[in-house]
Amino acid sequence: MPTYKYEGAYAGGEKVSGVVEAASRQEAVAQIRQNCEIVLSLKEIPKTFTQRPAAVMLGKISPKALAFTCQQFAIVLKAGLPLVQTVDLVAGQCDDKALQRLLRQVSEDVSNGWSLSYSFDQRGGKLPVTFRETIRAGEESGDLISAFDRMARYYDRTAKTHAKAISTMTYPAFVIAVAIVVVYVIMDKAVPAFIGTFQDMGTDLPAVTVALIAVSNFTSKYGGLVAAALAAIVAACWLFSRTEKGGMLFSRLRLSLPVLGEIARMAGASQFAHTMSAMLAAGVPILQAIAVSSRSMSSLVMAQEVMDTVAGVEAGRGLGDSMANSRELPQMLIQMTAVGESAGALESTLDVLAEYYDNEVDVRTERALSLLEPILIVCLAVFVVLILFAVYLPMFNLYNSI
């Protein structure tokens, strides 16, 4: 199918350019007029450049790398450099090799007539949908600088939140890992050394000692099988969670947990508010912004509830009103969205809500972890006391019988 590069204008005089695929020039003009009223020029791109470009193999790109890249784009574009040269300069400053390779190919595409958003769509399939849609909106509005500025702030905030979550979870994860190793060594190495001594005593062993010996024997014989079975169960659960049915099931289970469920619910509200605010600020139509926001949410259940609002918005209802029947979306998010709409300040209201939910997630996570640490210590202390009782009680019984 031929590809056409066009330049158009809105009724107000604002110019726009881009690329469309169409079977004929007439169909291309019809597609273009869906976005702008006037078609100024239309040129078919040579076939050597219209072949669909191969997507670059991208791993998971960190929010920190995206924040730096967007910041560089904004700085260079403000300096007034042409777009092709801008992409080349940003690629040279990029430390992520896969992202750098992608930017090099995007630069080649742009020099051959592709729009920036179209090239990112074709080559960067694993780039966040927020990134690609914001660029598209920036091109259509003729304000790429503001689009990259907004994305730099958005991904910088996401990177800081991600880094804080990792640092917060490091200590509990380390304690749990050490506890598992210590327990295994005690049950597999230390306890068997006492078994022979206990059996030579010729006295009845306490119930706690008998239980400890049974657990130790089981660990020695079947510890490897148990570990393999647990690994297989975890792998099966992970594969099941990748399916649509499994993803929804695990998402519902996560939201139903006593403390972690509320944290997950607030994290989902934060993701929605951040993305929706960024989309609206970039000039993305509200229906498209809702779709992008739902795809950016980690909770599939909450994402589905966001998508369910599309029918209500299409029917002319407000977004807040359409969210009213949601079961998992926080009530404060729903009510403030409705207030922001009625005041004509939905974008700024969502931005404030995003910061609020970010703070709430941090506070509640720290509170949960502050409770987890003493619980771990108490559990380890109880286990150590049980082992001491199991080891020393037979000795005390022997001394009393002498």
Coordinates of C-alpha atoms in Angstrom, one line a residue:
M1 CA 0.0 0.0 0.0
P2 CA 1.4 3.4 -0.9
T3 CA 2.5 5.8 1.8
Y4 CA 2.1 9.6 1.5
K5 CA 3.7 12.4 3.3
Y6 CA 1.4 15.3 3.8
E7 CA 1.2 18.9 5.1
G8 CA -2.1 20.2 6.3
A9 CA -3.6 23.0 8.4
Y10 CA -6.4 23.5 10.8
A11 CA -9.2 26.1 10.2
G12 CA -7.4 28.3 12.7
G13 CA -4.2 28.4 10.6
E14 CA -2.1 25.9 12.6
K15 CA 0.0 23.7 10.4
V16 CA 0.5 19.9 10.8
S17 CA 2.5 17.3 8.9
G18 CA 2.7 13.5 9.0
V19 CA 2.5 10.2 7.0
V20 CA -0.5 8.1 6.1
E21 CA -0.9 4.8 4.3
A22 CA -3.7 4.6 1.7
A23 CA -4.7 2.8 -1.4
S24 CA -5.0 6.0 -3.4
R25 CA -4.5 9.7 -3.2
Q26 CA -8.2 10.3 -2.7
E27 CA -8.3 7.9 0.3
A28 CA -5.2 9.5 1.7
V29 CA -6.9 12.9 1.5
A30 CA -10.0 11.5 3.2
Q31 CA -7.9 10.1 6.1
I32 CA -6.0 13.4 6.5
R33 CA -9.2 15.5 6.6
Q34 CA -10.3 13.5 9.6
N35 CA -7.5 15.2 11.6
C36 CA -7.3 18.6 9.8
E37 CA -9.5 20.6 7.5
I38 CA -7.0 21.7 4.8
V39 CA -4.5 19.6 2.9
L40 CA -1.7 21.8 1.7
S41 CA 0.5 19.2 0.0
L42 CA 0.6 15.4 -0.5
K43 CA 3.6 13.5 -1.8
E44 CA 4.0 9.8 -2.3
I45 CA 7.1 8.5 -0.5
P46 CA 9.3 6.3 -2.8
K47 CA 8.8 2.6 -2.4
T48 CA 12.4 2.1 -1.2
F49 CA 11.4 4.0 1.9
T50 CA 7.8 2.8 2.4
Q51 CA 8.6 -0.8 3.4
R52 CA 7.5 -1.4 6.9
P53 CA 10.6 -1.0 9.1
A54 CA 11.7 -3.9 11.3
A55 CA 11.1 -3.3 15.0
V56 CA 14.2 -3.0 17.2
M57 CA 14.6 -5.7 19.8
L58 CA 14.1 -3.8 23.0
G59 CA 14.2 -5.1 26.5
K60 CA 12.5 -3.3 29.3
I61 CA 13.7 0.3 29.1
S62 CA 14.0 1.9 32.5
P63 CA 12.0 5.0 33.3
K64 CA 15.3 6.7 34.2
A65 CA 16.6 6.2 30.6
L66 CA 13.4 7.5 29.1
A67 CA 13.4 10.5 31.4
F68 CA 17.0 11.4 30.3
T69 CA 16.2 10.8 26.6
C70 CA 13.1 13.1 26.8
Q71 CA 15.0 15.7 28.7
Q72 CA 17.7 15.7 26.0
F73 CA 15.1 16.0 23.2
A74 CA 13.5 19.0 24.9
I75 CA 16.8 20.8 25.4
V76 CA 18.0 20.2 21.8
L77 CA 14.7 21.1 20.2
K78 CA 14.6 24.4 22.3
A79 CA 18.0 25.2 20.7
G80 CA 16.2 25.2 17.3
L81 CA 18.0 22.3 15.7
P82 CA 16.3 20.3 12.9
L83 CA 14.5 17.1 14.0
V84 CA 16.9 14.7 12.2
Q85 CA 20.0 16.3 13.8
T86 CA 18.2 16.4 17.2
V87 CA 17.5 12.6 17.1
D88 CA 21.2 12.0 16.1
L89 CA 22.5 14.1 19.0
V90 CA 20.2 12.5 21.5
A91 CA 21.2 9.0 20.3
G92 CA 24.9 9.9 20.9
Q93 CA 24.1 10.9 24.5
C94 CA 22.1 7.7 25.2
D95 CA 23.7 5.0 27.4
D96 CA 21.1 2.4 26.7
K97 CA 22.5 0.5 23.7
A98 CA 19.1 -0.8 22.4
L99 CA 17.5 2.6 22.8
Q100 CA 20.5 4.2 21.1
R101 CA 20.2 1.8 18.1
L102 CA 16.5 2.6 18.0
L103 CA 17.1 6.3 17.9
R104 CA 19.7 5.9 15.1
Q105 CA 17.1 4.1 13.0
V106 CA 14.4 6.6 13.8
S107 CA 16.8 9.4 12.6
E108 CA 17.1 7.5 9.3
D109 CA 13.4 7.1 9.0
V110 CA 12.7 10.8 9.7
S111 CA 15.3 11.8 7.1
N112 CA 13.5 9.6 4.6
G113 CA 10.1 11.3 5.2
W114 CA 8.6 9.5 8.2
S115 CA 7.1 11.4 11.0
L116 CA 8.7 10.9 14.4
S117 CA 5.7 9.3 16.0
Y118 CA 5.1 6.9 13.0
S119 CA 8.8 5.8 13.2
F120 CA 8.6 5.2 16.9
D121 CA 5.3 3.2 16.4
Q122 CA 6.8 1.0 13.8
R123 CA 10.2 0.4 15.3
G124 CA 9.7 0.8 19.1
G125 CA 6.8 -1.6 19.7
K126 CA 7.9 -2.2 23.3
L127 CA 8.2 1.5 24.1
P128 CA 5.6 2.6 26.7
V129 CA 2.3 3.5 25.0
T130 CA 2.4 6.8 27.0
F131 CA 5.6 7.7 25.3
R132 CA 4.4 7.0 21.7
E133 CA 1.0 8.7 22.2
T134 CA 2.4 11.8 23.7
I135 CA 4.8 12.2 20.8
R136 CA 1.9 11.8 18.4
A137 CA -0.1 14.4 20.2
G138 CA 2.9 16.8 20.3
E139 CA 3.4 16.5 16.5
E140 CA -0.3 17.0 15.8
S141 CA -0.4 20.1 18.0
G142 CA 3.0 21.4 16.7
D143 CA 4.5 21.5 20.2
L144 CA 7.0 18.6 20.5
I145 CA 9.1 20.6 23.0
S146 CA 6.3 20.7 25.6
A147 CA 5.5 17.0 24.9
F148 CA 9.0 16.0 25.7
D149 CA 9.2 18.3 28.7
R150 CA 6.1 16.7 30.2
M151 CA 7.4 13.2 29.5
A152 CA 10.8 14.0 31.1
R153 CA 9.0 15.0 34.3
Y154 CA 6.6 12.1 34.2
Y155 CA 9.4 9.4 33.7
D156 CA 11.7 11.1 36.2
R157 CA 8.9 10.9 38.8
T158 CA 8.3 7.3 37.9
A159 CA 12.0 6.4 38.1
K160 CA 12.3 8.0 41.6
T161 CA 9.2 6.1 42.8
H162 CA 10.6 2.8 41.4
A163 CA 14.0 3.4 43.0
K164 CA 12.4 4.2 46.3
A165 CA 10.3 1.0 46.2
I166 CA 13.3 -1.2 45.5
S167 CA 15.4 0.4 48.3
T168 CA 12.5 0.0 50.7
M169 CA 12.1 -3.7 49.9
T170 CA 15.8 -4.6 50.0
Y171 CA 16.2 -5.0 53.7
P172 CA 13.1 -7.3 54.3
A173 CA 14.0 -9.4 51.2
F174 CA 17.5 -9.8 52.6
V175 CA 16.3 -10.8 56.0
I176 CA 13.9 -13.4 54.6
A177 CA 16.6 -14.9 52.3
V178 CA 19.0 -15.2 55.2
A179 CA 16.3 -16.7 57.4
I180 CA 15.5 -19.4 54.8
V181 CA 19.2 -20.3 54.3
V182 CA 19.8 -20.4 58.1
V183 CA 16.7 -22.6 58.7
Y184 CA 17.7 -25.0 55.9
V185 CA 21.3 -25.4 57.2
I186 CA 20.0 -26.0 60.8
M187 CA 17.5 -28.6 59.7
D188 CA 19.8 -30.3 57.1
K189 CA 23.2 -30.2 58.9
A190 CA 22.9 -29.3 62.6
V191 CA 19.9 -31.3 63.8
P192 CA 21.1 -34.7 62.3
A193 CA 24.2 -34.4 64.4
F194 CA 22.1 -34.6 67.5
I195 CA 19.9 -37.4 66.3
G196 CA 22.4 -40.2 67.1
T197 CA 22.9 -38.8 70.5
F198 CA 19.2 -38.7 71.3
Q199 CA 18.7 -42.3 70.0
D200 CA 21.6 -43.6 72.3
M201 CA 20.0 -42.1 75.4
G202 CA 17.4 -44.8 75.6
T203 CA 14.8 -42.4 77.0
D204 CA 11.5 -41.2 75.7
L205 CA 12.0 -38.1 73.6
P206 CA 9.7 -35.0 74.1
A207 CA 7.1 -34.3 71.4
V208 CA 8.9 -31.2 70.2
T209 CA 12.2 -33.2 69.7
V210 CA 10.3 -36.0 67.8
A211 CA 8.7 -33.3 65.6
L212 CA 12.1 -31.7 64.9
I213 CA 13.7 -35.0 64.0
A214 CA 10.8 -35.8 61.6
V215 CA 11.1 -32.4 59.9
S216 CA 14.9 -32.8 59.7
N217 CA 14.6 -36.2 58.1
F218 CA 12.0 -35.0 55.6
T219 CA 14.2 -32.0 54.7
S220 CA 17.3 -34.2 54.2
K221 CA 15.4 -36.7 52.0
Y222 CA 13.0 -34.5 50.1
G223 CA 14.3 -31.0 50.4
G224 CA 15.5 -30.9 46.7
L225 CA 12.1 -32.3 45.5
V226 CA 10.2 -29.7 47.6
A227 CA 12.4 -26.9 46.2
A228 CA 11.8 -28.1 42.6
A229 CA 8.1 -28.5 43.2
L230 CA 7.9 -24.9 44.6
A231 CA 9.8 -23.6 41.6
A232 CA 7.5 -25.5 39.2
I233 CA 4.4 -24.0 41.0
V234 CA 5.8 -20.5 40.9
A235 CA 6.6 -20.9 37.2
A236 CA 3.2 -22.3 36.4
C237 CA 1.5 -19.4 38.4
W238 CA 3.7 -16.9 36.4
L239 CA 2.7 -18.4 33.1
F240 CA -1.0 -18.5 34.1
S241 CA -0.8 -14.9 35.2
R242 CA 0.4 -14.0 31.6
T243 CA -2.9 -15.2 30.2
E244 CA -6.0 -12.9 30.2
K245 CA -8.0 -15.1 32.6
G246 CA -5.0 -15.6 35.0
G247 CA -4.0 -12.0 34.9
M248 CA -7.5 -10.9 36.0
L249 CA -7.6 -13.6 38.7
F250 CA -4.3 -12.6 40.2
S251 CA -5.2 -9.0 39.9
R252 CA -8.4 -9.5 41.9
L253 CA -6.5 -11.6 44.5
R254 CA -3.9 -8.8 44.9
L255 CA -6.6 -6.2 45.5
S256 CA -8.4 -8.4 48.0
L257 CA -5.3 -8.6 50.4
P258 CA -5.8 -6.8 53.7
V259 CA -2.9 -4.3 53.5
L260 CA -1.2 -4.9 50.2
G261 CA -4.5 -4.6 48.4
E262 CA -5.0 -1.0 49.5
I263 CA -1.5 -0.2 48.5
A264 CA -2.0 -1.8 45.0
R265 CA -5.3 0.1 44.7
M266 CA -3.6 3.5 45.4
A267 CA -0.7 2.7 43.1
G268 CA -3.2 2.0 40.3
A269 CA -5.0 5.3 41.0
S270 CA -1.6 7.1 40.9
Q271 CA -0.8 5.5 37.5
F272 CA -4.1 6.5 36.1
A273 CA -3.9 10.1 37.3
H274 CA -0.3 10.5 36.1
T275 CA -0.9 9.1 32.6
M276 CA -4.3 10.8 32.2
S277 CA -2.9 14.2 33.2
A278 CA 0.0 13.8 30.8
M279 CA -2.2 12.8 27.9
L280 CA -4.6 15.7 28.5
A281 CA -1.7 18.1 28.8
A282 CA -0.4 16.8 25.5
G283 CA -3.7 17.5 23.8
V284 CA -4.8 13.9 23.3
P285 CA -8.6 13.5 22.9
I286 CA -10.2 12.2 26.1
L287 CA -11.3 8.8 24.6
Q288 CA -7.8 8.1 23.4
A289 CA -6.4 9.3 26.7
I290 CA -8.6 6.9 28.6
A291 CA -7.4 4.0 26.5
V292 CA -3.8 4.9 26.9
S293 CA -4.2 5.4 30.7
S294 CA -5.8 2.0 31.1
R295 CA -3.0 0.3 29.2
S296 CA -0.4 1.9 31.5
M297 CA -2.0 0.5 34.7
S298 CA -0.5 -2.6 36.3
S299 CA -3.8 -3.8 37.8
L300 CA -5.8 -5.4 35.0
V301 CA -9.0 -5.2 37.1
M302 CA -8.7 -1.4 37.6
A303 CA -7.6 -1.0 33.9
Q304 CA -10.8 -2.8 32.8
E305 CA -12.9 -0.5 35.0
V306 CA -11.2 2.5 33.4
M307 CA -11.9 1.1 29.9
D308 CA -15.6 0.6 30.9
T309 CA -16.0 4.3 31.2
V310 CA -15.5 4.8 27.5
A311 CA -19.1 3.9 26.7
G312 CA -20.4 6.5 29.2
V313 CA -18.1 9.2 27.8
E314 CA -19.1 8.4 24.2
A315 CA -22.7 8.8 25.3
G316 CA -22.0 12.3 26.6
R317 CA -21.5 11.7 30.3
G318 CA -18.5 13.1 32.2
L319 CA -15.5 10.9 33.0
G320 CA -16.2 11.2 36.8
D321 CA -19.8 10.2 36.3
S322 CA -18.8 7.3 34.1
M323 CA -16.4 6.1 36.9
A324 CA -19.1 6.1 39.6
N325 CA -20.0 2.4 39.3
S326 CA -16.4 1.2 39.6
R327 CA -15.8 -1.1 42.5
E328 CA -12.0 -0.9 42.8
L329 CA -11.2 2.7 41.8
P330 CA -10.9 4.8 45.0
Q331 CA -13.9 7.0 45.7
M332 CA -11.7 10.0 46.2
L333 CA -10.3 9.6 42.6
I334 CA -13.8 9.4 41.2
Q335 CA -15.2 12.4 43.1
M336 CA -12.2 14.6 42.5
T337 CA -12.3 13.7 38.8
A338 CA -15.9 14.8 38.6
V339 CA -15.0 18.1 40.5
G340 CA -12.1 18.8 38.1
E341 CA -14.3 18.2 35.1
S342 CA -17.1 20.5 36.4
A343 CA -14.5 23.2 37.2
G344 CA -12.8 22.8 33.8
A345 CA -9.5 21.9 35.4
L346 CA -9.3 18.1 35.0
E347 CA -5.7 18.1 34.0
S348 CA -4.4 20.0 37.1
T349 CA -6.8 18.1 39.4
L350 CA -5.4 14.7 38.2
D351 CA -1.9 16.0 38.6
V352 CA -2.6 16.9 42.3
L353 CA -4.3 13.5 42.8
A354 CA -1.2 11.7 41.3
E355 CA 1.0 13.4 43.9
Y356 CA -1.4 12.6 46.7
Y357 CA -1.6 8.9 45.8
D358 CA 2.2 8.7 45.3
N359 CA 2.6 10.0 48.9
E360 CA 0.0 7.7 50.2
V361 CA 1.7 4.7 48.6
D362 CA 5.0 5.7 50.1
V363 CA 3.5 6.2 53.6
R364 CA 1.5 3.0 53.6
T365 CA 4.4 0.9 52.2
E366 CA 6.7 2.2 54.9
R367 CA 4.1 1.5 57.6
A368 CA 3.6 -2.0 56.3
L369 CA 7.3 -2.7 56.2
S370 CA 7.7 -1.2 59.7
L371 CA 5.3 -3.9 60.9
L372 CA 7.0 -6.6 58.8
E373 CA 10.4 -6.3 60.3
P374 CA 9.4 -7.0 64.0
I375 CA 7.1 -9.9 62.7
L376 CA 10.2 -11.5 61.0
I377 CA 12.3 -11.0 64.1
V378 CA 9.6 -12.6 66.3
C379 CA 9.2 -15.6 63.9
L380 CA 12.9 -16.2 63.9
A381 CA 13.1 -15.9 67.7
V382 CA 10.2 -18.5 68.1
F383 CA 12.0 -20.9 65.7
V384 CA 15.3 -20.6 67.5
V385 CA 13.5 -21.2 70.9
L386 CA 11.8 -24.3 69.5
I387 CA 15.1 -25.7 68.4
L388 CA 16.7 -25.0 71.8
F389 CA 13.8 -26.7 73.5
A390 CA 14.0 -29.7 71.2
V391 CA 17.8 -30.1 71.7
Y392 CA 18.0 -29.4 75.5
L393 CA 14.8 -31.0 76.8
P394 CA 16.1 -34.6 76.2
M395 CA 19.3 -33.7 78.0
F396 CA 17.4 -32.3 81.0
N397 CA 15.2 -35.4 81.1
L398 CA 18.4 -37.6 81.1
Y399 CA 20.0 -35.6 83.9
N400 CA 16.8 -35.8 86.0
S401 CA 16.6 -39.6 85.6
I402 CA 20.2 -40.1 86.8

